[in-house]
Amino acid sequence: SQQGEEDPQALSIQEGENATMNCSYKTSINNLQWYRQNSGRGLVHLILIRSNEREKHSGRLRVTLDTSKKSSSLLITASRAADTASYFCATGLNRDDKIIFGKGTRLHILP
Amino acid sequence: DSGVTQTPKHLITATGQRVTLRCSPRSGDLSVYWYQQSLDQGLQFLIQYYNGEERAKGNILERFSAQQFPDLHSELNLSSLELGDSALYFCASSVDGRVANTIYFGEGSWLTVV
């Protein structure tokens, strides 16, 4: 089964609004990363947050991590049409060096 | 451009056949990962290599095998292909294969089994 599960599976919002995606995971992690995938393309790394960090920012992206709840959220502020993509969380496990991806959230920004 | 190169980009083959997917990691990266992405299963981790040695194994079928060569490029061999093997296969690389580092993805190889 997947280590990370994104929620919601799909999200449609108006351009300019904020988009929030969540990720829950099951086991102890070293870090959690978020990736973006445009349709049929490779995944692009967005941001990495370590298990001892609670929040991290990068441009219009804000990621939070709550290790007690085993969850993370990705906030994209002031969304743009170019943000339309699938977003994946990936967990780096402590017990080995596997990086396991969830099934992703499909984000659609409406003009 | 991530610097990870995958060939071929597209491949159509018949059931029962064998194919080889090739990956060149980013310059300086020692670790290579293979992932399979299908509509119903999401992005599945298959296998990871570090400097020629297998480091971690995921949901890789026995019909599939991989290796990393001394020049660090990697190949994923898929044999006795079934319709369900149709998917997008990604290679990714990282500097040392440690979980704390970012991994960089290629553009993938689209495999269609007919």
PDB file of C-alpha atoms in Angstrom:
ATOM      1  CA  SER A   1       0.000   0.000   0.000  1.00  0.00           C
ATOM      2  CA  GLN A   2       1.054   3.617  -0.480  1.00  0.00           C
ATOM      3  CA  GLN A   3       3.008   5.249   2.315  1.00  0.00           C
ATOM      4  CA  GLY A   4       1.659   8.682   1.508  1.00  0.00           C
ATOM      5  CA  GLU A   5      -1.915   9.517   0.631  1.00  0.00           C
ATOM      6  CA  GLU A   6      -2.825  12.889  -0.786  1.00  0.00           C
ATOM      7  CA  ASP A   7      -6.139  14.542  -0.181  1.00  0.00           C
ATOM      8  CA  PRO A   8      -8.155  15.604  -2.075  1.00  0.00           C
ATOM      9  CA  GLN A   9      -7.641  13.443  -5.146  1.00  0.00           C
ATOM     10  CA  ALA A  10      -8.737  16.345  -7.344  1.00  0.00           C
ATOM     11  CA  LEU A  11      -9.179  20.057  -6.758  1.00  0.00           C
ATOM     12  CA  SER A  12     -10.500  22.824  -8.996  1.00  0.00           C
ATOM     13  CA  ILE A  13     -10.198  26.464  -7.961  1.00  0.00           C
ATOM     14  CA  GLN A  14     -10.381  29.869  -9.571  1.00  0.00           C
ATOM     15  CA  GLU A  15      -7.204  31.587 -10.625  1.00  0.00           C
ATOM     16  CA  GLY A  16      -5.950  33.817  -7.843  1.00  0.00           C
ATOM     17  CA  GLU A  17      -7.344  31.645  -5.049  1.00  0.00           C
ATOM     18  CA  ASN A  18      -5.207  29.598  -2.702  1.00  0.00           C
ATOM     19  CA  ALA A  19      -4.924  25.840  -3.109  1.00  0.00           C
ATOM     20  CA  THR A  20      -4.315  23.502  -0.203  1.00  0.00           C
ATOM     21  CA  MET A  21      -3.389  19.850  -0.537  1.00  0.00           C
ATOM     22  CA  ASN A  22      -2.796  17.418   2.274  1.00  0.00           C
ATOM     23  CA  CYS A  23      -0.666  14.346   2.661  1.00  0.00           C
ATOM     24  CA  SER A  24      -0.901  11.681   5.336  1.00  0.00           C
ATOM     25  CA  TYR A  25       1.650   8.959   5.894  1.00  0.00           C
ATOM     26  CA  LYS A  26       2.004   5.889   8.027  1.00  0.00           C
ATOM     27  CA  THR A  27       5.513   5.335   9.333  1.00  0.00           C
ATOM     28  CA  SER A  28       8.361   7.348  10.759  1.00  0.00           C
ATOM     29  CA  ILE A  29      10.004   9.560   8.184  1.00  0.00           C
ATOM     30  CA  ASN A  30      13.302  11.322   7.681  1.00  0.00           C
ATOM     31  CA  ASN A  31      11.761  13.973   5.470  1.00  0.00           C
ATOM     32  CA  LEU A  32       8.816  14.725   3.239  1.00  0.00           C
ATOM     33  CA  GLN A  33       9.031  16.192  -0.222  1.00  0.00           C
ATOM     34  CA  TRP A  34       6.491  17.656  -2.609  1.00  0.00           C
ATOM     35  CA  TYR A  35       6.719  17.241  -6.354  1.00  0.00           C
ATOM     36  CA  ARG A  36       4.736  18.594  -9.287  1.00  0.00           C
ATOM     37  CA  GLN A  37       3.969  16.712 -12.477  1.00  0.00           C
ATOM     38  CA  ASN A  38       2.589  18.312 -15.583  1.00  0.00           C
ATOM     39  CA  SER A  39       0.526  15.923 -17.666  1.00  0.00           C
ATOM     40  CA  GLY A  40       2.666  13.111 -19.032  1.00  0.00           C
ATOM     41  CA  ARG A  41       5.921  14.747 -17.962  1.00  0.00           C
ATOM     42  CA  GLY A  42       8.535  13.991 -15.357  1.00  0.00           C
ATOM     43  CA  LEU A  43       8.148  15.016 -11.740  1.00  0.00           C
ATOM     44  CA  VAL A  44       9.712  18.264 -10.636  1.00  0.00           C
ATOM     45  CA  HIS A  45      10.902  18.750  -7.080  1.00  0.00           C
ATOM     46  CA  LEU A  46       9.222  21.630  -5.264  1.00  0.00           C
ATOM     47  CA  ILE A  47      10.268  21.558  -1.649  1.00  0.00           C
ATOM     48  CA  LEU A  48      11.707  19.283   1.042  1.00  0.00           C
ATOM     49  CA  ILE A  49      10.846  19.537   4.721  1.00  0.00           C
ATOM     50  CA  ARG A  50      12.807  17.573   7.302  1.00  0.00           C
ATOM     51  CA  SER A  51      11.192  15.736  10.176  1.00  0.00           C
ATOM     52  CA  ASN A  52      12.487  18.292  12.683  1.00  0.00           C
ATOM     53  CA  GLU A  53      10.986  21.211  10.762  1.00  0.00           C
ATOM     54  CA  ARG A  54       7.393  22.411  11.091  1.00  0.00           C
ATOM     55  CA  GLU A  55       7.044  24.882   8.259  1.00  0.00           C
ATOM     56  CA  LYS A  56       8.897  25.876   5.156  1.00  0.00           C
ATOM     57  CA  HIS A  57       8.354  28.479   2.459  1.00  0.00           C
ATOM     58  CA  SER A  58       9.475  28.739  -1.131  1.00  0.00           C
ATOM     59  CA  GLY A  59       8.020  31.557  -3.201  1.00  0.00           C
ATOM     60  CA  ARG A  60       4.251  31.025  -3.325  1.00  0.00           C
ATOM     61  CA  LEU A  61       4.570  27.608  -1.678  1.00  0.00           C
ATOM     62  CA  ARG A  62       4.139  26.936   1.999  1.00  0.00           C
ATOM     63  CA  VAL A  63       4.589  23.463   3.435  1.00  0.00           C
ATOM     64  CA  THR A  64       3.786  22.373   6.949  1.00  0.00           C
ATOM     65  CA  LEU A  65       4.632  19.113   8.660  1.00  0.00           C
ATOM     66  CA  ASP A  66       2.993  17.652  11.745  1.00  0.00           C
ATOM     67  CA  THR A  67       4.857  14.500  12.709  1.00  0.00           C
ATOM     68  CA  SER A  68       2.507  13.790  15.617  1.00  0.00           C
ATOM     69  CA  LYS A  69      -0.380  13.536  13.158  1.00  0.00           C
ATOM     70  CA  LYS A  70       1.788  12.108  10.394  1.00  0.00           C
ATOM     71  CA  SER A  71       0.549  14.709   7.980  1.00  0.00           C
ATOM     72  CA  SER A  72       1.736  17.528   5.769  1.00  0.00           C
ATOM     73  CA  SER A  73       0.057  20.238   3.774  1.00  0.00           C
ATOM     74  CA  LEU A  74       1.077  22.161   0.685  1.00  0.00           C
ATOM     75  CA  LEU A  75      -0.382  25.606   0.199  1.00  0.00           C
ATOM     76  CA  ILE A  76      -0.072  27.391  -3.124  1.00  0.00           C
ATOM     77  CA  THR A  77      -1.016  31.032  -2.788  1.00  0.00           C
ATOM     78  CA  ALA A  78      -2.385  33.272  -5.545  1.00  0.00           C
ATOM     79  CA  SER A  79      -2.767  30.357  -7.940  1.00  0.00           C
ATOM     80  CA  ARG A  80      -2.029  30.723 -11.641  1.00  0.00           C
ATOM     81  CA  ALA A  81      -3.070  28.739 -14.703  1.00  0.00           C
ATOM     82  CA  ALA A  82       0.462  27.368 -14.888  1.00  0.00           C
ATOM     83  CA  ASP A  83      -0.051  25.703 -11.493  1.00  0.00           C
ATOM     84  CA  THR A  84      -2.428  23.218 -13.123  1.00  0.00           C
ATOM     85  CA  ALA A  85      -0.706  19.889 -12.532  1.00  0.00           C
ATOM     86  CA  SER A  86      -0.639  16.864 -10.270  1.00  0.00           C
ATOM     87  CA  TYR A  87       1.073  17.267  -6.930  1.00  0.00           C
ATOM     88  CA  PHE A  88       2.676  14.386  -5.087  1.00  0.00           C
ATOM     89  CA  CYS A  89       4.060  14.019  -1.628  1.00  0.00           C
ATOM     90  CA  ALA A  90       6.985  11.679  -1.165  1.00  0.00           C
ATOM     91  CA  THR A  91       8.230  10.355   2.112  1.00  0.00           C
ATOM     92  CA  GLY A  92      11.802   9.442   2.837  1.00  0.00           C
ATOM     93  CA  LEU A  93      11.739   6.583   5.289  1.00  0.00           C
ATOM     94  CA  ASN A  94      14.052   6.269   8.252  1.00  0.00           C
ATOM     95  CA  ARG A  95      14.407   2.518   8.052  1.00  0.00           C
ATOM     96  CA  ASP A  96      15.844   2.488   4.528  1.00  0.00           C
ATOM     97  CA  ASP A  97      16.500   4.856   1.694  1.00  0.00           C
ATOM     98  CA  LYS A  98      13.266   4.342  -0.154  1.00  0.00           C
ATOM     99  CA  ILE A  99      11.342   7.393  -1.303  1.00  0.00           C
ATOM    100  CA  ILE A 100       7.692   6.483  -1.578  1.00  0.00           C
ATOM    101  CA  PHE A 101       5.129   8.562  -3.435  1.00  0.00           C
ATOM    102  CA  GLY A 102       1.426   8.984  -2.888  1.00  0.00           C
ATOM    103  CA  LYS A 103      -1.127   8.889  -5.693  1.00  0.00           C
ATOM    104  CA  GLY A 104      -1.228  12.645  -6.042  1.00  0.00           C
ATOM    105  CA  THR A 105      -3.700  15.493  -6.101  1.00  0.00           C
ATOM    106  CA  ARG A 106      -4.820  16.750  -9.507  1.00  0.00           C
ATOM    107  CA  LEU A 107      -5.058  20.530  -9.318  1.00  0.00           C
ATOM    108  CA  HIS A 108      -6.959  22.447 -11.990  1.00  0.00           C
ATOM    109  CA  ILE A 109      -6.837  26.222 -12.003  1.00  0.00           C
ATOM    110  CA  LEU A 110      -9.875  27.725 -13.684  1.00  0.00           C
ATOM    111  CA  PRO A 111      -9.440  30.975 -15.637  1.00  0.00           C
TER     112      PRO A 111
ATOM    113  CA  ASP B   1      15.689  19.937 -17.914  1.00  0.00           C
ATOM    114  CA  SER B   2      16.564  17.738 -14.931  1.00  0.00           C
ATOM    115  CA  GLY B   3      19.686  16.283 -16.528  1.00  0.00           C
ATOM    116  CA  VAL B   4      18.305  12.729 -16.349  1.00  0.00           C
ATOM    117  CA  THR B   5      17.977  11.181 -19.796  1.00  0.00           C
ATOM    118  CA  GLN B   6      15.674   8.303 -20.624  1.00  0.00           C
ATOM    119  CA  THR B   7      15.331   6.370 -23.856  1.00  0.00           C
ATOM    120  CA  PRO B   8      13.198   5.489 -25.652  1.00  0.00           C
ATOM    121  CA  LYS B   9      10.508   8.092 -25.036  1.00  0.00           C
ATOM    122  CA  HIS B  10       7.787   5.914 -26.505  1.00  0.00           C
ATOM    123  CA  LEU B  11       7.637   2.193 -27.114  1.00  0.00           C
ATOM    124  CA  ILE B  12       4.867  -0.045 -28.443  1.00  0.00           C
ATOM    125  CA  THR B  13       5.328  -3.764 -28.231  1.00  0.00           C
ATOM    126  CA  ALA B  14       3.310  -6.960 -28.181  1.00  0.00           C
ATOM    127  CA  THR B  15       2.435  -9.166 -25.250  1.00  0.00           C
ATOM    128  CA  GLY B  16       5.085 -11.709 -24.429  1.00  0.00           C
ATOM    129  CA  GLN B  17       7.906  -9.558 -25.736  1.00  0.00           C
ATOM    130  CA  ARG B  18      10.903  -8.120 -23.887  1.00  0.00           C
ATOM    131  CA  VAL B  19      12.041  -4.498 -23.816  1.00  0.00           C
ATOM    132  CA  THR B  20      14.910  -2.570 -22.296  1.00  0.00           C
ATOM    133  CA  LEU B  21      14.583   0.963 -20.975  1.00  0.00           C
ATOM    134  CA  ARG B  22      17.709   3.013 -20.570  1.00  0.00           C
ATOM    135  CA  CYS B  23      18.574   5.804 -18.160  1.00  0.00           C
ATOM    136  CA  SER B  24      21.528   8.152 -17.847  1.00  0.00           C
ATOM    137  CA  PRO B  25      21.618   9.908 -14.476  1.00  0.00           C
ATOM    138  CA  ARG B  26      22.575  13.511 -13.877  1.00  0.00           C
ATOM    139  CA  SER B  27      26.270  14.177 -14.060  1.00  0.00           C
ATOM    140  CA  GLY B  28      27.776  13.341 -10.675  1.00  0.00           C
ATOM    141  CA  ASP B  29      24.805  11.394  -9.353  1.00  0.00           C
ATOM    142  CA  LEU B  30      25.645   7.910  -8.139  1.00  0.00           C
ATOM    143  CA  SER B  31      22.180   6.616  -7.380  1.00  0.00           C
ATOM    144  CA  VAL B  32      19.425   5.661  -9.798  1.00  0.00           C
ATOM    145  CA  TYR B  33      15.778   4.893  -9.060  1.00  0.00           C
ATOM    146  CA  TRP B  34      13.107   3.306 -11.218  1.00  0.00           C
ATOM    147  CA  TYR B  35       9.405   4.050 -10.818  1.00  0.00           C
ATOM    148  CA  GLN B  36       6.341   2.835 -12.666  1.00  0.00           C
ATOM    149  CA  GLN B  37       3.363   5.143 -13.083  1.00  0.00           C
ATOM    150  CA  SER B  38      -0.001   3.813 -14.141  1.00  0.00           C
ATOM    151  CA  LEU B  39      -3.449   5.336 -13.828  1.00  0.00           C
ATOM    152  CA  ASP B  40      -4.745   2.930 -11.223  1.00  0.00           C
ATOM    153  CA  GLN B  41      -1.585   2.352  -9.164  1.00  0.00           C
ATOM    154  CA  GLY B  42      -0.052   5.784  -9.043  1.00  0.00           C
ATOM    155  CA  LEU B  43       3.718   6.072  -8.842  1.00  0.00           C
ATOM    156  CA  GLN B  44       5.200   2.763  -7.703  1.00  0.00           C
ATOM    157  CA  PHE B  45       8.780   2.440  -6.552  1.00  0.00           C
ATOM    158  CA  LEU B  46      10.497  -0.441  -8.319  1.00  0.00           C
ATOM    159  CA  ILE B  47      14.184  -0.468  -7.440  1.00  0.00           C
ATOM    160  CA  GLN B  48      17.146   1.700  -6.491  1.00  0.00           C
ATOM    161  CA  TYR B  49      20.841   1.354  -7.255  1.00  0.00           C
ATOM    162  CA  TYR B  50      23.837   3.083  -5.789  1.00  0.00           C
ATOM    163  CA  ASN B  51      27.176   3.013  -7.568  1.00  0.00           C
ATOM    164  CA  GLY B  52      26.367  -0.244  -9.307  1.00  0.00           C
ATOM    165  CA  GLU B  53      24.873  -2.055  -6.337  1.00  0.00           C
ATOM    166  CA  GLU B  54      21.228  -2.654  -5.562  1.00  0.00           C
ATOM    167  CA  ARG B  55      20.247  -0.546  -2.557  1.00  0.00           C
ATOM    168  CA  ALA B  56      16.487  -0.892  -2.165  1.00  0.00           C
ATOM    169  CA  LYS B  57      13.779  -2.936  -3.755  1.00  0.00           C
ATOM    170  CA  GLY B  58      10.111  -2.101  -4.086  1.00  0.00           C
ATOM    171  CA  ASN B  59       7.231  -3.611  -5.967  1.00  0.00           C
ATOM    172  CA  ILE B  60       9.275  -4.961  -8.825  1.00  0.00           C
ATOM    173  CA  LEU B  61       7.905  -8.037 -10.544  1.00  0.00           C
ATOM    174  CA  GLU B  62      10.096 -11.092 -11.093  1.00  0.00           C
ATOM    175  CA  ARG B  63       9.655 -10.560 -14.836  1.00  0.00           C
ATOM    176  CA  PHE B  64      11.452  -7.238 -14.440  1.00  0.00           C
ATOM    177  CA  SER B  65      15.122  -6.746 -13.740  1.00  0.00           C
ATOM    178  CA  ALA B  66      17.475  -3.839 -13.617  1.00  0.00           C
ATOM    179  CA  GLN B  67      21.134  -3.059 -13.310  1.00  0.00           C
ATOM    180  CA  GLN B  68      23.456  -0.124 -13.008  1.00  0.00           C
ATOM    181  CA  PHE B  69      26.628  -0.222 -15.033  1.00  0.00           C
ATOM    182  CA  PRO B  70      30.144   1.041 -14.122  1.00  0.00           C
ATOM    183  CA  ASP B  71      29.511   4.234 -16.099  1.00  0.00           C
ATOM    184  CA  LEU B  72      26.438   4.678 -13.835  1.00  0.00           C
ATOM    185  CA  HIS B  73      23.819   4.410 -16.516  1.00  0.00           C
ATOM    186  CA  SER B  74      21.018   2.000 -15.738  1.00  0.00           C
ATOM    187  CA  GLU B  75      18.753  -0.318 -17.657  1.00  0.00           C
ATOM    188  CA  LEU B  76      15.361  -1.707 -16.744  1.00  0.00           C
ATOM    189  CA  ASN B  77      14.495  -4.938 -18.496  1.00  0.00           C
ATOM    190  CA  LEU B  78      10.855  -5.943 -18.794  1.00  0.00           C
ATOM    191  CA  SER B  79      10.119  -9.429 -20.090  1.00  0.00           C
ATOM    192  CA  SER B  80       7.082 -11.586 -20.856  1.00  0.00           C
ATOM    193  CA  LEU B  81       5.158  -8.374 -21.177  1.00  0.00           C
ATOM    194  CA  GLU B  82       1.486  -8.240 -20.308  1.00  0.00           C
ATOM    195  CA  LEU B  83      -1.150  -5.670 -21.135  1.00  0.00           C
ATOM    196  CA  GLY B  84      -1.049  -4.496 -17.546  1.00  0.00           C
ATOM    197  CA  ASP B  85       2.596  -3.500 -17.885  1.00  0.00           C
ATOM    198  CA  SER B  86       1.561  -0.573 -20.044  1.00  0.00           C
ATOM    199  CA  ALA B  87       2.677   2.446 -18.072  1.00  0.00           C
ATOM    200  CA  LEU B  88       5.023   5.374 -17.868  1.00  0.00           C
ATOM    201  CA  TYR B  89       8.385   4.277 -16.487  1.00  0.00           C
ATOM    202  CA  PHE B  90      10.498   6.892 -14.785  1.00  0.00           C
ATOM    203  CA  CYS B  91      14.130   6.918 -13.921  1.00  0.00           C
ATOM    204  CA  ALA B  92      15.368   9.316 -11.286  1.00  0.00           C
ATOM    205  CA  SER B  93      18.781  10.022  -9.833  1.00  0.00           C
ATOM    206  CA  SER B  94      20.307  11.557  -6.750  1.00  0.00           C
ATOM    207  CA  VAL B  95      23.784  12.382  -5.644  1.00  0.00           C
ATOM    208  CA  ASP B  96      24.250   9.631  -3.085  1.00  0.00           C
ATOM    209  CA  GLY B  97      20.949   7.780  -2.773  1.00  0.00           C
ATOM    210  CA  ARG B  98      20.390   8.957   0.761  1.00  0.00           C
ATOM    211  CA  VAL B  99      16.790   9.688   1.590  1.00  0.00           C
ATOM    212  CA  ALA B 100      17.649  13.207   2.747  1.00  0.00           C
ATOM    213  CA  ASN B 101      18.461  14.328  -0.775  1.00  0.00           C
ATOM    214  CA  THR B 102      16.279  15.436  -3.638  1.00  0.00           C
ATOM    215  CA  ILE B 103      15.796  13.024  -6.500  1.00  0.00           C
ATOM    216  CA  TYR B 104      15.593  14.287 -10.067  1.00  0.00           C
ATOM    217  CA  PHE B 105      13.306  12.681 -12.603  1.00  0.00           C
ATOM    218  CA  GLY B 106      13.687  12.041 -16.284  1.00  0.00           C
ATOM    219  CA  GLU B 107      10.815  12.595 -18.673  1.00  0.00           C
ATOM    220  CA  GLY B 108       9.880   8.939 -18.654  1.00  0.00           C
ATOM    221  CA  SER B 109       9.456   6.142 -21.154  1.00  0.00           C
ATOM    222  CA  TRP B 110       5.918   5.448 -22.306  1.00  0.00           C
ATOM    223  CA  LEU B 111       5.415   1.731 -22.757  1.00  0.00           C
ATOM    224  CA  THR B 112       2.328   0.446 -24.507  1.00  0.00           C
ATOM    225  CA  VAL B 113       1.794  -3.306 -24.649  1.00  0.00           C
ATOM    226  CA  VAL B 114      -0.729  -4.422 -27.253  1.00  0.00           C
TER     227      VAL B 114
END
